[in-house]
CSV table of C-alpha atoms in Angstrom, one decimal:
chain,number,residue,atom,x,y,z
A,60,MET,CA,20.1,-17.1,-0.1
A,61,LEU,CA,17.2,-14.7,0.0
A,62,TYR,CA,16.2,-12.4,-2.9
A,63,THR,CA,13.6,-9.8,-3.6
A,64,VAL,CA,12.5,-8.8,-7.1
A,65,THR,CA,11.7,-5.1,-7.7
A,66,PRO,CA,10.5,-3.5,-11.0
A,67,ILE,CA,12.3,-0.4,-12.2
A,68,GLN,CA,10.2,2.6,-13.2
A,69,GLY,CA,10.7,6.3,-13.7
A,70,PRO,CA,9.6,8.8,-11.0
A,71,THR,CA,6.0,9.7,-10.5
A,72,ASP,CA,3.8,11.6,-7.9
A,73,GLN,CA,1.7,8.5,-7.5
A,74,ALA,CA,2.2,5.7,-5.0
A,75,VAL,CA,3.4,3.3,-7.7
A,76,ILE,CA,7.1,2.7,-7.3
A,77,LYS,CA,7.9,4.0,-3.8
A,78,PRO,CA,6.3,1.1,-1.9
A,79,LYS,CA,8.3,-1.4,-3.9
A,80,GLU,CA,11.5,0.6,-3.6
A,81,ASP,CA,11.0,0.9,0.2
A,82,THR,CA,10.1,-2.7,0.5
A,83,ALA,CA,13.4,-3.8,-1.2
A,84,VAL,CA,15.3,-1.7,1.3
A,85,PHE,CA,13.5,-3.1,4.4
A,86,LEU,CA,13.9,-6.7,3.2
A,87,GLY,CA,17.6,-5.9,2.5
A,88,HIS,CA,18.0,-5.1,6.2
A,89,ILE,CA,17.1,-8.7,7.0
A,90,GLY,CA,19.3,-10.3,4.4
A,91,PHE,CA,17.4,-10.1,1.1
A,92,LEU,CA,19.5,-9.4,-2.0
A,93,PRO,CA,18.0,-7.3,-4.8
A,94,LEU,CA,17.0,-8.6,-8.2
A,95,ARG,CA,15.9,-5.8,-10.6
A,96,TYR,CA,14.0,-5.7,-13.9
A,97,SER,CA,12.4,-3.0,-16.1
A,98,ARG,CA,8.6,-3.1,-16.1
A,99,TYR,CA,8.9,-2.8,-19.9
A,100,ILE,CA,11.0,-5.9,-20.2
A,101,ASN,CA,8.4,-7.6,-22.3
A,102,ASN,CA,9.0,-5.0,-25.1
A,103,GLU,CA,12.5,-6.4,-25.5
A,104,ASP,CA,13.7,-9.4,-27.5
A,105,HIS,CA,14.5,-12.6,-25.6
A,106,TRP,CA,13.0,-11.3,-22.4
A,107,GLU,CA,12.3,-14.8,-21.1
A,108,THR,CA,15.9,-15.8,-21.5
A,109,GLU,CA,16.9,-12.5,-19.8
A,110,ILE,CA,14.8,-13.4,-16.8
A,111,LYS,CA,15.6,-17.1,-16.4
A,112,GLY,CA,19.2,-17.0,-17.6
A,113,GLY,CA,20.2,-13.6,-16.5
A,114,ILE,CA,18.2,-11.9,-13.7
A,115,LEU,CA,17.6,-15.2,-11.9
A,116,ALA,CA,21.2,-16.5,-12.5
A,117,PRO,CA,22.3,-16.2,-8.8
A,118,VAL,CA,19.3,-18.3,-7.6
A,119,GLN,CA,20.2,-21.8,-6.5
A,120,ALA,CA,18.4,-24.8,-4.9
A,121,GLY,CA,16.9,-23.9,-1.5
A,122,ASP,CA,16.9,-20.2,-2.1
A,123,ILE,CA,13.8,-18.0,-1.6
A,124,VAL,CA,12.7,-15.3,-3.9
A,125,ILE,CA,10.0,-12.7,-3.1
A,126,PRO,CA,8.7,-10.9,-6.2
A,127,GLN,CA,6.6,-7.8,-5.6
A,128,VAL,CA,3.4,-8.1,-7.6
A,129,PRO,CA,1.9,-6.7,-9.6
A,130,GLY,CA,5.1,-5.7,-11.3
A,131,TYR,CA,3.2,-3.9,-14.0
A,132,ALA,CA,4.6,-6.1,-16.7
A,133,PRO,CA,2.2,-8.7,-18.2
A,134,LEU,CA,1.6,-11.8,-16.0
A,135,THR,CA,3.6,-13.9,-18.5
A,136,VAL,CA,6.7,-11.9,-17.4
A,137,GLU,CA,5.9,-12.2,-13.7
A,138,ASP,CA,5.1,-15.9,-14.2
A,139,ALA,CA,8.6,-16.4,-15.7
A,140,PHE,CA,10.1,-15.4,-12.3
A,141,VAL,CA,8.0,-18.1,-10.6
A,142,HIS,CA,8.8,-20.9,-13.0
A,143,GLY,CA,12.4,-19.8,-13.4
A,144,THR,CA,12.9,-20.0,-9.6
A,145,HIS,CA,11.2,-23.3,-9.4
A,146,ASP,CA,13.4,-24.7,-12.2
A,147,ARG,CA,16.4,-23.8,-10.1
A,148,GLY,CA,15.1,-25.5,-7.1
A,149,GLY,CA,14.1,-22.3,-5.2
A,150,LYS,CA,10.8,-21.3,-3.6
A,151,VAL,CA,8.8,-18.2,-4.5
A,152,ILE,CA,6.7,-16.0,-2.1
A,153,ALA,CA,4.5,-13.3,-3.8
A,154,LEU,CA,4.4,-10.0,-1.9
A,155,VAL,CA,1.0,-8.9,-3.2
A,156,HIS,CA,0.7,-5.1,-3.3
A,157,ASP,CA,-2.7,-5.3,-5.0
A,158,ALA,CA,-4.8,-8.3,-6.0
A,159,GLU,CA,-5.8,-6.8,-9.3
A,160,TYR,CA,-8.8,-9.2,-9.9
A,161,LEU,CA,-10.3,-8.0,-6.6
A,162,ARG,CA,-9.3,-4.4,-7.3
A,163,TYR,CA,-10.6,-4.2,-10.8
A,164,PRO,CA,-12.9,-7.2,-11.3
A,165,LYS,CA,-14.2,-6.0,-14.6
A,166,SER,CA,-10.7,-5.6,-16.1
A,167,TYR,CA,-8.8,-8.6,-14.8
A,168,ASP,CA,-9.8,-12.2,-15.4
A,169,ARG,CA,-10.4,-13.9,-12.0
A,170,LYS,CA,-9.5,-17.4,-13.2
A,171,THR,CA,-6.2,-16.3,-14.7
A,172,TRP,CA,-5.2,-14.4,-11.5
A,173,VAL,CA,-6.2,-17.2,-9.2
A,174,GLU,CA,-4.1,-19.7,-11.3
A,175,TYR,CA,-1.2,-17.2,-11.3
A,176,LEU,CA,-1.3,-16.6,-7.5
A,177,GLY,CA,-1.7,-20.4,-7.0
A,178,SER,CA,1.7,-21.0,-8.8
A,179,TYR,CA,3.6,-19.4,-5.8
A,180,ASP,CA,4.6,-21.3,-2.7
A,181,ALA,CA,3.1,-18.7,-0.3
A,182,LEU,CA,1.6,-15.2,-0.4
A,183,LEU,CA,2.0,-12.0,1.6
A,184,VAL,CA,-1.2,-9.8,1.6
A,185,ASN,CA,-2.1,-6.6,3.3
A,186,THR,CA,-5.1,-7.5,5.5
A,187,PRO,CA,-7.0,-10.3,7.1
A,188,GLU,CA,-10.0,-9.6,4.9
A,189,GLU,CA,-7.9,-9.7,1.7
A,190,LYS,CA,-6.5,-13.0,2.9
A,191,ARG,CA,-10.0,-14.4,3.4
A,192,GLN,CA,-11.1,-13.3,0.0
A,193,VAL,CA,-8.0,-14.7,-1.8
A,194,LEU,CA,-8.5,-18.1,0.0
A,195,ALA,CA,-12.2,-18.0,-0.9
A,196,SER,CA,-11.2,-17.5,-4.5
A,197,GLY,CA,-9.5,-21.0,-4.5
A,198,VAL,CA,-5.9,-20.1,-3.8
A,199,ASN,CA,-4.8,-22.9,-1.5
A,200,LEU,CA,-1.5,-21.6,-0.1
A,201,PRO,CA,0.0,-20.4,3.1
A,202,ILE,CA,-0.9,-16.7,3.3
A,203,VAL,CA,0.7,-14.3,5.8
A,204,VAL,CA,-0.8,-10.8,6.5
A,205,THR,CA,1.7,-7.9,6.4
A,206,GLY,CA,-0.3,-5.1,7.9
A,207,PRO,CA,0.8,-1.5,7.1
A,208,TRP,CA,3.5,-0.8,4.6
A,209,GLY,CA,6.9,0.3,5.7
A,210,TYR,CA,7.7,3.9,4.7
A,211,ILE,CA,11.1,5.6,4.3
A,212,GLN,CA,10.8,9.2,5.2
A,213,PRO,CA,13.3,11.8,3.9
A,214,ILE,CA,13.0,13.9,7.1
A,215,GLY,CA,13.5,12.9,10.7
A,216,SER,CA,10.8,12.3,13.2
A,217,ARG,CA,9.1,15.3,14.8
A,218,GLN,CA,6.1,16.0,16.9
A,219,PRO,CA,3.0,17.2,15.0
A,220,HIS,CA,1.2,20.2,16.5
A,221,PHE,CA,-2.5,20.4,17.2
A,222,SER,CA,-4.9,21.6,14.6
A,223,LYS,CA,-8.2,20.4,13.2
A,224,THR,CA,-6.8,20.4,9.6
A,225,ILE,CA,-7.4,17.2,7.7
A,226,HIS,CA,-4.8,16.3,5.1
A,227,TYR,CA,-5.6,14.1,2.1
A,228,ALA,CA,-2.7,13.0,-0.2
A,229,GLY,CA,-2.7,10.6,-3.1
A,230,ASN,CA,-4.1,9.9,-6.5
A,231,LEU,CA,-7.2,12.0,-6.9
A,232,VAL,CA,-9.0,10.1,-9.7
A,233,GLU,CA,-12.7,10.5,-9.3
A,234,TRP,CA,-13.4,7.1,-7.8
A,235,LYS,CA,-10.9,7.9,-5.0
A,236,GLY,CA,-11.2,11.6,-4.5
A,237,GLY,CA,-14.6,12.5,-6.0
A,238,PHE,CA,-16.0,12.9,-2.5
A,239,MET,CA,-14.1,16.1,-2.2
A,240,ALA,CA,-17.1,17.7,-3.9
A,241,ASN,CA,-19.2,16.7,-0.9
A,242,ILE,CA,-17.0,17.7,2.1
A,243,PRO,CA,-19.2,19.4,4.7
A,244,ALA,CA,-18.6,23.1,5.5
A,245,GLY,CA,-17.6,22.2,9.1
A,246,LEU,CA,-14.4,20.5,8.0
A,247,ASP,CA,-11.0,22.0,7.0
A,248,VAL,CA,-9.4,19.8,4.3
A,249,LYS,CA,-6.1,20.2,2.4
A,250,LEU,CA,-5.8,18.3,-0.8
A,251,TYR,CA,-2.4,17.1,-2.2
A,252,GLY,CA,-1.8,15.3,-5.5
A,253,SER,CA,-3.1,14.9,-9.0
A,254,SER,CA,-5.5,12.7,-11.0
A,255,ASP,CA,-3.2,10.1,-12.6
A,256,GLY,CA,-0.7,12.9,-13.1
A,257,ASN,CA,-3.2,15.4,-14.5
A,258,SER,CA,-3.7,18.7,-12.6
A,259,ASP,CA,-7.3,18.9,-13.9
A,260,LEU,CA,-9.2,16.7,-11.6
A,261,GLY,CA,-12.3,16.5,-13.8
A,262,TYR,CA,-14.6,17.2,-10.8
A,263,SER,CA,-15.3,20.1,-8.5
A,264,ILE,CA,-14.2,20.4,-4.9
A,265,ALA,CA,-16.1,21.9,-2.0
A,266,ASP,CA,-15.4,25.3,-0.5
A,267,SER,CA,-14.1,23.7,2.6
A,268,VAL,CA,-11.3,22.0,0.6
A,269,GLU,CA,-8.0,23.8,-0.2
A,270,ARG,CA,-6.2,22.4,-3.3
A,271,MET,CA,-2.5,22.3,-2.6
A,272,GLY,CA,-1.2,20.7,-5.8
A,273,SER,CA,1.5,18.0,-6.2
A,274,TYR,CA,4.4,17.9,-3.7
A,275,SER,CA,7.8,16.1,-3.7
A,276,GLN,CA,8.2,13.5,-1.0
A,277,GLU,CA,10.3,15.8,1.2
A,278,ALA,CA,8.0,18.8,0.7
A,279,LEU,CA,4.9,16.7,1.5
A,280,ALA,CA,6.6,15.4,4.7
A,281,LEU,CA,7.4,18.9,5.8
A,282,ALA,CA,3.9,20.2,5.1
A,283,LEU,CA,2.1,17.4,7.0
A,284,ASP,CA,3.2,18.6,10.5
A,285,ASN,CA,-0.2,19.1,12.1
A,286,GLY,CA,-3.7,17.8,12.3
A,287,PHE,CA,-4.8,14.5,10.8
A,288,GLY,CA,-4.3,12.3,7.8
A,289,LEU,CA,-7.3,11.0,5.9
A,290,VAL,CA,-7.6,7.6,4.4
A,291,TRP,CA,-10.8,7.6,2.3
A,292,ASP,CA,-11.6,6.3,-1.3
A,293,GLU,CA,-15.1,7.5,-2.3
A,294,ASN,CA,-16.6,8.9,-5.4
A,295,SER,CA,-18.8,12.0,-5.8
A,296,THR,CA,-22.0,9.9,-5.6
A,297,HIS,CA,-21.1,8.6,-2.1
A,298,HIS,CA,-19.9,5.1,-3.1
A,299,TYR,CA,-16.9,4.0,-1.0
A,300,ASN,CA,-14.7,1.8,-3.2
A,301,ASP,CA,-15.2,-1.9,-2.5
A,302,TYR,CA,-11.5,-2.7,-2.8
A,303,ALA,CA,-10.5,0.1,-0.5
A,304,MET,CA,-12.6,-1.5,2.2
A,305,ILE,CA,-10.4,-4.6,2.2
A,306,ASN,CA,-6.9,-3.1,1.3
A,307,MET,CA,-4.2,-1.3,3.3
A,308,PRO,CA,-3.3,1.8,1.2
A,309,HIS,CA,0.1,3.3,1.2
A,310,LYS,CA,-1.1,6.7,2.4
A,311,LEU,CA,-1.9,5.1,5.8
A,312,SER,CA,1.9,4.5,6.2
A,313,LEU,CA,2.7,8.0,4.9
A,314,TYR,CA,0.6,9.6,7.7
A,315,LEU,CA,1.8,7.2,10.4
A,316,SER,CA,5.4,7.7,9.4
A,317,LEU,CA,5.0,11.4,10.2
A,318,GLY,CA,3.3,10.8,13.5
A,319,LEU,CA,-0.1,11.9,12.4
A,320,PRO,CA,-3.4,10.4,13.8
A,321,VAL,CA,-5.5,8.9,11.0
A,322,ILE,CA,-9.1,9.3,10.1
A,323,ALA,CA,-10.6,6.2,8.4
A,324,LYS,CA,-13.9,4.6,7.5
A,325,LYS,CA,-15.6,2.5,10.1
A,326,GLY,CA,-15.7,-1.2,9.1
A,327,SER,CA,-12.9,-0.9,6.6
A,328,GLN,CA,-9.7,-2.9,7.2
A,329,VAL,CA,-7.9,0.4,7.7
A,330,GLY,CA,-10.6,1.5,10.1
A,331,ASN,CA,-10.3,-1.7,12.0
A,332,PHE,CA,-6.5,-1.2,12.3
A,333,VAL,CA,-6.9,2.4,13.4
A,334,ALA,CA,-9.5,1.5,16.0
A,335,ALA,CA,-7.6,-1.5,17.4
A,336,ASN,CA,-4.4,0.5,17.8
A,337,HIS,CA,-6.1,3.7,19.0
A,338,VAL,CA,-4.1,5.7,16.4
A,339,GLY,CA,-7.0,7.9,15.1
A,340,ILE,CA,-10.7,8.3,14.4
A,341,VAL,CA,-13.1,6.0,12.6
A,342,VAL,CA,-16.5,7.3,11.3
A,343,ASP,CA,-19.2,6.1,8.9
A,344,ASP,CA,-19.1,9.2,6.7
A,345,MET,CA,-17.8,12.7,6.4
A,346,GLU,CA,-21.0,14.2,7.9
A,347,ALA,CA,-20.3,12.1,11.1
A,348,LEU,CA,-16.8,13.6,11.2
A,349,VAL,CA,-18.1,17.1,11.7
A,350,PRO,CA,-19.1,16.9,15.4
A,351,VAL,CA,-16.1,14.7,16.1
A,352,MET,CA,-13.7,17.4,14.8
A,353,ALA,CA,-15.7,20.2,16.5
A,354,ALA,CA,-15.2,18.5,19.9
A,355,MET,CA,-11.5,17.7,19.3
A,356,ASP,CA,-9.2,19.6,21.7
A,357,GLU,CA,-5.4,19.6,22.2
A,358,ALA,CA,-5.6,17.2,25.2
A,359,HIS,CA,-7.4,14.5,23.1
A,360,TYR,CA,-5.1,15.2,20.2
A,361,ASN,CA,-2.0,14.6,22.4
A,362,GLU,CA,-3.5,11.3,23.5
A,363,LEU,CA,-3.7,10.2,19.9
A,364,LEU,CA,-0.1,11.4,19.2
A,365,ALA,CA,1.1,9.2,22.1
A,366,ALA,CA,-0.6,6.2,20.6
A,367,VAL,CA,0.8,6.9,17.1
A,368,LYS,CA,4.4,7.4,18.3
A,369,PRO,CA,5.4,3.7,18.6
A,370,MET,CA,3.6,2.9,15.4
A,371,GLU,CA,5.6,5.6,13.6
A,372,ALA,CA,8.8,3.9,14.6
A,373,LEU,CA,7.6,0.5,13.3
A,374,VAL,CA,6.4,1.9,10.0
A,375,ARG,CA,9.6,3.9,9.5
A,376,SER,CA,11.7,0.7,10.0
A,377,GLY,CA,9.4,-1.6,8.0
A,378,ARG,CA,9.0,-4.0,11.0
A,379,HIS,CA,5.5,-5.2,10.0
A,380,LEU,CA,6.8,-6.3,6.6
A,381,GLN,CA,10.0,-7.8,7.9
A,382,LEU,CA,8.1,-9.9,10.5
A,383,ALA,CA,5.6,-11.1,7.8
A,384,ALA,CA,8.4,-12.1,5.4
A,385,LEU,CA,10.1,-14.1,8.1
A,386,LYS,CA,6.8,-15.9,8.9
A,387,ALA,CA,6.3,-16.7,5.2
A,388,ILE,CA,9.8,-18.1,5.0
A,389,MET,CA,9.0,-20.4,7.9
A,390,ALA,CA,5.7,-21.4,6.2
A,391,VAL,CA,7.3,-22.5,2.9
A,392,ASN,CA,9.9,-24.5,4.8
A,393,GLY,CA,7.3,-26.2,6.9
A,394,ILE,CA,8.4,-24.7,10.2
A,395,SER,CA,5.9,-23.9,12.9
A,396,GLU,CA,6.0,-20.4,14.5
A,397,TYR,CA,6.1,-22.1,17.9
């Protein structure tokens, strides 16, 4: 049997739980059964017994379990799923949403995380560069690249209409969204979200940026019916986040699931994906985007829409993730792809 492990958490306007919930649905479509636990399970008595004797009770020898990590409980809790599955004769593949020791190197111990990831039988990671860095860290396992996240949309597919508006949605903490203070006057940007749930961003935004506030999933999908989606993590002092250069953020899939062309940083893993698939624009910085947007016309925009359309269908159905999961199953069972 196949199982996926998903943490339970309350609703939020941040991309914390939706990627994990959507992942469980997409894996369910190819035969994975759900195993659920509260991210606060470590606050309960006998949590280890609950995991190994309760949550993992259906798992038998030969089964495969895919936990989604980090699950936001301590690594001791997540480690219990690995050892509990191994004790039952099963194999465990970590679907890595974020490699925290790469994302926050000052906050997470590298050695601890490398040992933790090394306890799995295989890993699923976002991008080729993330795979390279994890392997370079000393994790000696089969690693399969997933590509963009699947994204369940509450509204049906529709054709965006031409505009030069640039939409930016997500967590607006300073190291991600601080660059909104430096948006050039020649751009038209609409900003959606909060700073870790706080409406006060703690930094100013340029006159060319319109603050839209926080939207529900459905309201955001309805609002993003034109222009472009921006994937960009940079602070107010022009430093583009190192981890954002190697990761595949959830907002990329938000935009693609709505048929929007994407603007990304040249040389980032998202930028490489956008350029390779011709689904948007890649630039070095916001200043370089000004003449590109000035020259944009409806004919070019429609060419981009045509390239995005098949990618929209793949993202809405989670096909990248499903294919990667199947490849990882083959890898842990020693089966060649060919």
